[in-house]
PDB file of C-alpha atoms in Angstrom:
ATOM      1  CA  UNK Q1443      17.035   5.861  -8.610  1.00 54.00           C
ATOM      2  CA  UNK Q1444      16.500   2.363  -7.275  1.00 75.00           C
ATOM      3  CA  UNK Q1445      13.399   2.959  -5.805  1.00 93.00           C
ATOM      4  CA  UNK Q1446      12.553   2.036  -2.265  1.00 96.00           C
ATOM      5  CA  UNK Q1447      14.804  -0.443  -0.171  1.00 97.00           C
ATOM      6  CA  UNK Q1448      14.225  -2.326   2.699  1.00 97.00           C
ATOM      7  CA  UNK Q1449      16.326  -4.629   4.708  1.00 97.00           C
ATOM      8  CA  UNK Q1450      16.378  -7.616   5.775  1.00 97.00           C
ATOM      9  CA  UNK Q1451      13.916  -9.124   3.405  1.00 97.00           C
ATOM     10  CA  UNK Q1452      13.185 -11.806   6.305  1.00 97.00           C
ATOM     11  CA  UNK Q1453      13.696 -12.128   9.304  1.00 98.00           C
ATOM     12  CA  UNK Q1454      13.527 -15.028  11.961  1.00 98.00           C
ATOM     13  CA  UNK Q1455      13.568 -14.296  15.493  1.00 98.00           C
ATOM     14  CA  UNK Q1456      12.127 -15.979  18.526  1.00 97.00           C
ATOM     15  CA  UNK Q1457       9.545 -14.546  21.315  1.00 97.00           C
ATOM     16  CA  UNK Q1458      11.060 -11.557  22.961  1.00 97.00           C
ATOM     17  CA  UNK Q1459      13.663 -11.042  20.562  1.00 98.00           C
ATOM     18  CA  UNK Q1460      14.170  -7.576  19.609  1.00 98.00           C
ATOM     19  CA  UNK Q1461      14.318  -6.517  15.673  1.00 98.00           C
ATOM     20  CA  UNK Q1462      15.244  -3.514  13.861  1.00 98.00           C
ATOM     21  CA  UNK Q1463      13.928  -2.918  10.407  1.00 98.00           C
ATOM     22  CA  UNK Q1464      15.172  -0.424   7.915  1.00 98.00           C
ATOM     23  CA  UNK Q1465      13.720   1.500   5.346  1.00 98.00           C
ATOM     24  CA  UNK Q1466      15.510   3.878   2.443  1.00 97.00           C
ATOM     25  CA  UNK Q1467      13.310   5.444   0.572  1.00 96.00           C
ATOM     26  CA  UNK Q1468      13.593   7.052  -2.848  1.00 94.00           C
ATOM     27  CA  UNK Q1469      15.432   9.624  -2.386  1.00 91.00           C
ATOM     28  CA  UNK Q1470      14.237  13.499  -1.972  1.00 85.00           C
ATOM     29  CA  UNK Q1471      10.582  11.957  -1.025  1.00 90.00           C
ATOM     30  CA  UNK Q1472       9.492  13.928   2.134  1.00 89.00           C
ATOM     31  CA  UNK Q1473       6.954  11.695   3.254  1.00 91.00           C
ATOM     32  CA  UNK Q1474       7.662   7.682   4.294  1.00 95.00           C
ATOM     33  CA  UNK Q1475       5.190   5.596   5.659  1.00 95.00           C
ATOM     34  CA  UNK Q1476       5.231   2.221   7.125  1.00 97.00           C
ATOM     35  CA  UNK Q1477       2.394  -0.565   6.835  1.00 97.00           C
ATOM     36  CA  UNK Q1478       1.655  -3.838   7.955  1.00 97.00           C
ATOM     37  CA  UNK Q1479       0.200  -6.734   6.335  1.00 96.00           C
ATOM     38  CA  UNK Q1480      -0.526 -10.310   7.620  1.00 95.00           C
ATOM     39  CA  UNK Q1481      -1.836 -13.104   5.593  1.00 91.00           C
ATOM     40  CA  UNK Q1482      -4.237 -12.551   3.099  1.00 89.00           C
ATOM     41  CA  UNK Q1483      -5.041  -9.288   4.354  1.00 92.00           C
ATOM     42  CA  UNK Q1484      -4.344  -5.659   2.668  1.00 94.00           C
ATOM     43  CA  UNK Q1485      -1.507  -3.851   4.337  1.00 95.00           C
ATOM     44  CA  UNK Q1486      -2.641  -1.902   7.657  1.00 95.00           C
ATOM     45  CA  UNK Q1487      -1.112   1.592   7.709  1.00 94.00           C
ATOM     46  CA  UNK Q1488       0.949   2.011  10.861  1.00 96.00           C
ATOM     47  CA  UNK Q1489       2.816   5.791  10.623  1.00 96.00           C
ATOM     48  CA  UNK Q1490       4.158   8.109   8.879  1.00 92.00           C
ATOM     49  CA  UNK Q1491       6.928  10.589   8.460  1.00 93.00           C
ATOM     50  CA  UNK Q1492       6.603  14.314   6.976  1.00 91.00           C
ATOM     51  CA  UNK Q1493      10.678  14.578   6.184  1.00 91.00           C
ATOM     52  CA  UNK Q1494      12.222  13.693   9.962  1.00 93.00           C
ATOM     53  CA  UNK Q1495       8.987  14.573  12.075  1.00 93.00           C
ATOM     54  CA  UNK Q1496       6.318  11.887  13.077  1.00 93.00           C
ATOM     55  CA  UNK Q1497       2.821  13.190  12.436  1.00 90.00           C
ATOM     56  CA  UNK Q1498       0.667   9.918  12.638  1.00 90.00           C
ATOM     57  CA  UNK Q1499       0.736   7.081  14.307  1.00 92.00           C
ATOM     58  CA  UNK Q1500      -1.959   4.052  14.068  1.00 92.00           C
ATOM     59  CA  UNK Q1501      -3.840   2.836  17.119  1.00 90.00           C
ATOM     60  CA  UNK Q1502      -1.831  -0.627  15.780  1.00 84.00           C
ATOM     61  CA  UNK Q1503       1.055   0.610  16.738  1.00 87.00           C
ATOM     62  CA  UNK Q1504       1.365  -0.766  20.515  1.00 89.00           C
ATOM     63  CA  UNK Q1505       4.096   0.927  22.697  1.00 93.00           C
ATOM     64  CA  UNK Q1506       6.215  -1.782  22.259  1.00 96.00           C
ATOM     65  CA  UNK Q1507       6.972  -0.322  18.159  1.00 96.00           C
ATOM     66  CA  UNK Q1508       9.139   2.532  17.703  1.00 96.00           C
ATOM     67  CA  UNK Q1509      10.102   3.918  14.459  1.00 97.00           C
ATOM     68  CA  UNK Q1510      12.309   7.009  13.642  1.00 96.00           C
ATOM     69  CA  UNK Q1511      13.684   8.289  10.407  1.00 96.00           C
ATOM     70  CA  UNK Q1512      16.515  10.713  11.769  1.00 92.00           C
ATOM     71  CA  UNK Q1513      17.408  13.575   9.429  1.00 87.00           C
ATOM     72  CA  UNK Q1514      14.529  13.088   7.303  1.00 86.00           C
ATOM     73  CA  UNK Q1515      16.629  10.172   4.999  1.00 91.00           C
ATOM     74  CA  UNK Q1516      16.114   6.444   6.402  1.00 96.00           C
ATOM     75  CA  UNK Q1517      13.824   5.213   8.822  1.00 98.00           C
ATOM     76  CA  UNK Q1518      14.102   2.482  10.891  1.00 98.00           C
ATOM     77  CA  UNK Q1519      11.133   0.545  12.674  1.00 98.00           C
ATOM     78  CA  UNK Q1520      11.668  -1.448  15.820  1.00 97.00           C
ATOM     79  CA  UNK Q1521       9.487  -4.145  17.733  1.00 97.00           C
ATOM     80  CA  UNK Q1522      10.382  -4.719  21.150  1.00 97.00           C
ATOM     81  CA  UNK Q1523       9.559  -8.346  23.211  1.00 97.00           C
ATOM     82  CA  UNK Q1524       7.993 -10.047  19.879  1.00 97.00           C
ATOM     83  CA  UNK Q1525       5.010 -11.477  20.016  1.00 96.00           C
ATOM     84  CA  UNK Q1526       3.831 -14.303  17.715  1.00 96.00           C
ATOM     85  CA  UNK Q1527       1.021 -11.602  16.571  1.00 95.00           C
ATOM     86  CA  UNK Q1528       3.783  -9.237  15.022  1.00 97.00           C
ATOM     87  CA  UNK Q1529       4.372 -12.428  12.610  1.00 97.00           C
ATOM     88  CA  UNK Q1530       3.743 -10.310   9.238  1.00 97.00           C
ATOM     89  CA  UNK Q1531       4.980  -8.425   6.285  1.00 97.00           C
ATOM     90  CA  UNK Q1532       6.317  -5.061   6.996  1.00 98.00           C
ATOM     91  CA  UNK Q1533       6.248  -2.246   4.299  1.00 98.00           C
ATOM     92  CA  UNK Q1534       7.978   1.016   3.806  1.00 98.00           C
ATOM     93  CA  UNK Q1535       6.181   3.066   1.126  1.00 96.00           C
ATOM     94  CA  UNK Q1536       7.666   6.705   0.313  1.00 94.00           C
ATOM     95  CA  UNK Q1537       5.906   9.741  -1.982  1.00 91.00           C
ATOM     96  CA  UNK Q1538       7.484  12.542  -3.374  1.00 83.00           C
ATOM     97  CA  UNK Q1539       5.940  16.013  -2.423  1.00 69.00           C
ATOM     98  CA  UNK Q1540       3.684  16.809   0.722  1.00 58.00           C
ATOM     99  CA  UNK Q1541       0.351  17.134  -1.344  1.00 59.00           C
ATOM    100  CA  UNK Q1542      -0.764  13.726   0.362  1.00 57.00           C
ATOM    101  CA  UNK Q1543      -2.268  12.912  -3.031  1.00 68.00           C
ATOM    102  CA  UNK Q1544       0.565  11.561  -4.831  1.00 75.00           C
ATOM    103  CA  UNK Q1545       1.233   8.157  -5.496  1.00 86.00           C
ATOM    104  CA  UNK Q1546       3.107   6.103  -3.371  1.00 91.00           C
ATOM    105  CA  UNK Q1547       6.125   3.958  -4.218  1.00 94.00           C
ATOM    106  CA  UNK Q1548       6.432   0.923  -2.333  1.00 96.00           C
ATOM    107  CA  UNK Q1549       9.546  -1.585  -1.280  1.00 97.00           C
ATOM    108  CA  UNK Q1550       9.668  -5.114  -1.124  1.00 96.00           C
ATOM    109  CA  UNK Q1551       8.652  -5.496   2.280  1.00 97.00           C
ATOM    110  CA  UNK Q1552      10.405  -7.206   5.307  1.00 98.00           C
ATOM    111  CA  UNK Q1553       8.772 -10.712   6.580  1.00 97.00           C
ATOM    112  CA  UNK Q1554       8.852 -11.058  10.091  1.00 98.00           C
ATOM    113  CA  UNK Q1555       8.204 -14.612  11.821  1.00 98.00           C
ATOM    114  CA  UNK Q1556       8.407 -14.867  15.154  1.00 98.00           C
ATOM    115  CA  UNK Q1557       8.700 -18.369  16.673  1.00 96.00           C
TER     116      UNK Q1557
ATOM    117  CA  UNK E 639     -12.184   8.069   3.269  1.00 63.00           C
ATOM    118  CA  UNK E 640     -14.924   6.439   1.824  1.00 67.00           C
ATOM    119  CA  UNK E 641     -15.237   1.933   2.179  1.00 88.00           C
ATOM    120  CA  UNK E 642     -14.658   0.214  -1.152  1.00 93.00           C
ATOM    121  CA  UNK E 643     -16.370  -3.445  -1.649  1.00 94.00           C
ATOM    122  CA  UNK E 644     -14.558  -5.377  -4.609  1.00 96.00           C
ATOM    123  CA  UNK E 645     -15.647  -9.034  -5.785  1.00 97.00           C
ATOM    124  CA  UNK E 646     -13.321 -11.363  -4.158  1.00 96.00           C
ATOM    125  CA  UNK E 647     -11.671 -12.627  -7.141  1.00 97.00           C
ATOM    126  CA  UNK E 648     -11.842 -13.030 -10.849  1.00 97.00           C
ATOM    127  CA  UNK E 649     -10.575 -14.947 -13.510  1.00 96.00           C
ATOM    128  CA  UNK E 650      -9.483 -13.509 -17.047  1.00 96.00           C
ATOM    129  CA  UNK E 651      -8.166 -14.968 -20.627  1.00 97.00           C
ATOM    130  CA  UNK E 652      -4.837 -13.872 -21.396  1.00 97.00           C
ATOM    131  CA  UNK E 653      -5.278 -11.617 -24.017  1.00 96.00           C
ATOM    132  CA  UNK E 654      -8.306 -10.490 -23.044  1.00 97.00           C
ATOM    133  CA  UNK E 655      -9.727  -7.274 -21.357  1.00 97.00           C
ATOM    134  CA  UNK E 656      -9.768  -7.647 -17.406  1.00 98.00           C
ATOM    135  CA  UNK E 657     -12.706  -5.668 -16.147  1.00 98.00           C
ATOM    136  CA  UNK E 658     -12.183  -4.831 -12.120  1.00 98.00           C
ATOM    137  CA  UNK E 659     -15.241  -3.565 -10.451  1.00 98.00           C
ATOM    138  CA  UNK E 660     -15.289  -1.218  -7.387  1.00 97.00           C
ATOM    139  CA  UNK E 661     -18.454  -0.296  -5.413  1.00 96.00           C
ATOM    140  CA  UNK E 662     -17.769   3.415  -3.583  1.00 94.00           C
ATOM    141  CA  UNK E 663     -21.056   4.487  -2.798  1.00 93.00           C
ATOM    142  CA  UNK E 664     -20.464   6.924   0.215  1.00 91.00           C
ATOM    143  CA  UNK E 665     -17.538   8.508  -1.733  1.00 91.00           C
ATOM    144  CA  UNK E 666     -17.487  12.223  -0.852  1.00 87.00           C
ATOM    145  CA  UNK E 667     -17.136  15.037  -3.715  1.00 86.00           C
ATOM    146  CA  UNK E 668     -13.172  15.570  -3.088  1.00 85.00           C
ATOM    147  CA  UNK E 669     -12.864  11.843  -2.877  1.00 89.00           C
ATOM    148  CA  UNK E 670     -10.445  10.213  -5.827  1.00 91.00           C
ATOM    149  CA  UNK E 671     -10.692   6.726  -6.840  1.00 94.00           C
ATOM    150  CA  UNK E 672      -7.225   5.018  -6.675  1.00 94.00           C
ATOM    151  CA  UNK E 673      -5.976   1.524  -8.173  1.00 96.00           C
ATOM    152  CA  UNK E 674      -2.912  -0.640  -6.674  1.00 97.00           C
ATOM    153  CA  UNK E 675      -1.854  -3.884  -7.591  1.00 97.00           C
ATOM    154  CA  UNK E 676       0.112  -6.550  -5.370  1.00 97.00           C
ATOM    155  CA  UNK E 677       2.272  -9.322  -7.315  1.00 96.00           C
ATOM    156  CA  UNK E 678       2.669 -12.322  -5.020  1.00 91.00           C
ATOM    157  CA  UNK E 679       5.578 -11.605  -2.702  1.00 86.00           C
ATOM    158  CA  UNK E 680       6.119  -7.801  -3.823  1.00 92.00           C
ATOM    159  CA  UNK E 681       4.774  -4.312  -2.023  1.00 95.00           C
ATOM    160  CA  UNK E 682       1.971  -2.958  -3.960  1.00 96.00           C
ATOM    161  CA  UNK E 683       2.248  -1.100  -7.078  1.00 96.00           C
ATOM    162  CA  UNK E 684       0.084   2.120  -8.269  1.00 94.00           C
ATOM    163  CA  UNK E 685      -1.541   1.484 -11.100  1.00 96.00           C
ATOM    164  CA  UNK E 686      -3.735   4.400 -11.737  1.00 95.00           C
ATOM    165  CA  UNK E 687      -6.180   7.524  -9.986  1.00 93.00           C
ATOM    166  CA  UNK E 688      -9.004   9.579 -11.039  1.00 93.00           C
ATOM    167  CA  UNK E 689     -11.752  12.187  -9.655  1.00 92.00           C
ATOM    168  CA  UNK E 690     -14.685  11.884 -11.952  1.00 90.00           C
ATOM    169  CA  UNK E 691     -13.245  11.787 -15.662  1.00 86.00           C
ATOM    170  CA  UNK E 692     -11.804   8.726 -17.237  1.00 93.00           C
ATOM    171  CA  UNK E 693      -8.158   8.431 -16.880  1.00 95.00           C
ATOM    172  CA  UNK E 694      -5.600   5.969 -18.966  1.00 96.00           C
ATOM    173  CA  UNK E 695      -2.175   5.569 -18.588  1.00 95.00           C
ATOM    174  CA  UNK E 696       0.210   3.219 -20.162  1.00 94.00           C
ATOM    175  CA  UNK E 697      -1.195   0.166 -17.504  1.00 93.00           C
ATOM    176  CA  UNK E 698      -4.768   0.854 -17.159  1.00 97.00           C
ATOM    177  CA  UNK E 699      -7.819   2.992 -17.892  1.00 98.00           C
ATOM    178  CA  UNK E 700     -10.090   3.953 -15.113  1.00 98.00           C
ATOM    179  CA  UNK E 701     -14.099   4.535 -15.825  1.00 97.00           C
ATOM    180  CA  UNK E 702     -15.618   6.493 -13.107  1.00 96.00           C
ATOM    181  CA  UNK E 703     -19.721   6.530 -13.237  1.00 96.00           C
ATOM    182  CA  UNK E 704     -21.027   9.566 -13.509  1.00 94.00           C
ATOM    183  CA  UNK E 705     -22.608   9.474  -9.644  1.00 94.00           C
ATOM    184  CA  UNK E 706     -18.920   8.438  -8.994  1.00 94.00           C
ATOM    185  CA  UNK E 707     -20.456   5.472  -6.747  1.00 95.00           C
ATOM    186  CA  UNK E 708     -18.478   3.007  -8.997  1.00 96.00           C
ATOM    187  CA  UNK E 709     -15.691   2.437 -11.316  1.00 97.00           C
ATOM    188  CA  UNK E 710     -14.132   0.005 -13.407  1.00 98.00           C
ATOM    189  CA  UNK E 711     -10.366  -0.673 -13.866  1.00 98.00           C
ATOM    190  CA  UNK E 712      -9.596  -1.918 -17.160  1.00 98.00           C
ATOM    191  CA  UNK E 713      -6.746  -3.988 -18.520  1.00 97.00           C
ATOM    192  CA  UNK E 714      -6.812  -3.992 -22.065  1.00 96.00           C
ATOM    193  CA  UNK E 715      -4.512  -7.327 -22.471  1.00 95.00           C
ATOM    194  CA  UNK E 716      -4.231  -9.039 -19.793  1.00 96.00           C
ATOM    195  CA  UNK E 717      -1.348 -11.166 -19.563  1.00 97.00           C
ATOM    196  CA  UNK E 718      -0.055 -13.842 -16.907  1.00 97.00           C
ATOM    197  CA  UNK E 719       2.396 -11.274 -15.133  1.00 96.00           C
ATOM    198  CA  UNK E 720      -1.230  -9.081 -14.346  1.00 97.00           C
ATOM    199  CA  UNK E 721      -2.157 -11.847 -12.052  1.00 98.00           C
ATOM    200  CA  UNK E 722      -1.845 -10.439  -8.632  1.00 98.00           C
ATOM    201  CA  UNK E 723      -4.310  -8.987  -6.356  1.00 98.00           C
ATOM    202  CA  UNK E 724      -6.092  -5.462  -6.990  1.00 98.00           C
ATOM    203  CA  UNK E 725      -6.994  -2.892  -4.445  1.00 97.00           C
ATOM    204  CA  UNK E 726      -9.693   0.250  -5.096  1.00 96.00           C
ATOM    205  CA  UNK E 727      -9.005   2.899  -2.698  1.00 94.00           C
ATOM    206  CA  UNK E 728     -10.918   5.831  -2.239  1.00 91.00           C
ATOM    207  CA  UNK E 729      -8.864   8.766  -0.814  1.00 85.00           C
ATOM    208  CA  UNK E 730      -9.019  12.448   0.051  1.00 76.00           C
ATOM    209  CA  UNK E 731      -7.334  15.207   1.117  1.00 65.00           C
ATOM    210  CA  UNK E 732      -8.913  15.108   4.835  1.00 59.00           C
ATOM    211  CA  UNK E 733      -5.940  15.250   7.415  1.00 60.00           C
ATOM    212  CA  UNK E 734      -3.978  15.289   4.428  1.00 66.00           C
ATOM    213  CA  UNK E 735      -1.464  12.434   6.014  1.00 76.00           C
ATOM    214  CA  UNK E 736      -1.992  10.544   2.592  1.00 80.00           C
ATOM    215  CA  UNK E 737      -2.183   7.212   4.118  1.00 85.00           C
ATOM    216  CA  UNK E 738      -3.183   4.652   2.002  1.00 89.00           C
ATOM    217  CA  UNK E 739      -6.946   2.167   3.656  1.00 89.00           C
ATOM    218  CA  UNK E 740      -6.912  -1.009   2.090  1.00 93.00           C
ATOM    219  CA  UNK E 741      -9.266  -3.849   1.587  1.00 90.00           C
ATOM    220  CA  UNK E 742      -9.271  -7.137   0.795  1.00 90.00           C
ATOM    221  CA  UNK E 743      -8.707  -6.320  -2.870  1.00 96.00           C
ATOM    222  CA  UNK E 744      -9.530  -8.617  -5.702  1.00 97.00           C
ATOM    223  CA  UNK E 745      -7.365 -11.429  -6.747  1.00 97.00           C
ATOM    224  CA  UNK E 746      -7.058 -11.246 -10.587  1.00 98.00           C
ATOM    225  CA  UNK E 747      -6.086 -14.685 -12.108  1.00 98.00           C
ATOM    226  CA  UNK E 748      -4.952 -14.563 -15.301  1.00 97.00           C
ATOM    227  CA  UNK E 749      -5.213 -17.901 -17.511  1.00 96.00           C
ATOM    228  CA  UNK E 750      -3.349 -18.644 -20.624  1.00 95.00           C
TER     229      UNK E 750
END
């Protein structure tokens, strides 16, 4: 168990760019969520995952983010036309049993700069 | 969930006990009380959780008031690789999506 992975770690891309984040969580957790944090601010939850269905999704999350996790494993979360706004640290965070009171393990994060 | 308020930041002798406050004063009876930690650069860590008893693990203990409208996280010996910044969460089982609210946390410096 390596815990929760994420990749890239950064990422550089310039207004209007598309970019594709991934997230592998640990690995029989059902439920994988994905947060946002900007500058010296406490990450912002964005969604979640129970196994491959999407059962929340934050008012933060415009229409131009998608995220999926296909066959309840990975999940991937995409930003379409990038704004300078979306310039942040992206987190995946997974937990192991649908209780929604166990801890949650978190990865390293993606940072996202958009120029 | 219930707001948190934390002090902004604090400063601690290594060595010493760090003593985290957390104000939670609208926190409902199926409400826990829930620590994370954030090392510069890293995702957040859990640290420790508790309802209304006092709970220790091998990190932390956690003293809940007996009105359970505050608590205390407690580092016993602090040491420079505790610096990072500390969030109080209070979370229940409402919606039961598990999603985590954070604040602004406290930013623990540890001094040698």
């Amino acid at each position: 168990d390596t815990g929760v992975s994420q990749d890239p770690r950064h990422k550089i891309t310039k207004r209007g760019q598309n970019v594709t984040f991934r997230c592998d969580p640990i690995s029989e957790h059902n439920r994988l969520y994905w947060y946002r944090q900007t500058l010296g601010q406490g990450p912002e939850f964005l969604t979640y995952f129970q196994n491959e269905a999407q059962l929340e999704k934050s008012r933060l999350l415009s229409d131009r983010f998608s995220a999926e996790r296909p066959k309840g494993s990975f999940s991937t979360l995409e930003i379409q036309r990038t704004e300078q706004g979306d310039s942040a640290m992206y987190l995946c965070a997974s937990s192991p049993t649908p209780t929604g009171l166990n801890e949650q393990f978190f990865g390293p994060g993606t940072r996202l700069t958009v120029l | 969930d219930a707001k948190t308020t934390q002090p902004t930041s604090m400063d601690c002798a290594e060595g010493r006990a760090a003593n985290l406050p957390c104000n939670h004063s609208t926190i409902s009876g199926n409400e826990y009380v829930y620590w994370y930690r954030q090392i510069h650069s890293q995702g957040p860590q859990y640290i420790i959780h508790g309802l209304k008893n006092n709970e220790t693990n091998e990190m932390a203990s956690l003293i809940i008031t007996e009105d359970r409208k505050s608590s205390t996280l407690i580092l016993p010996h602090a040491t420079l690789r505790d610096t990072a910044v500390y969030y109080c969460i209070v979370r229940g089982l409402s919606g039961n999506t598990g999603k985590l609210i954070f604040g602004q946390g406290t930013t623990l410096q540890v001094k040698p």
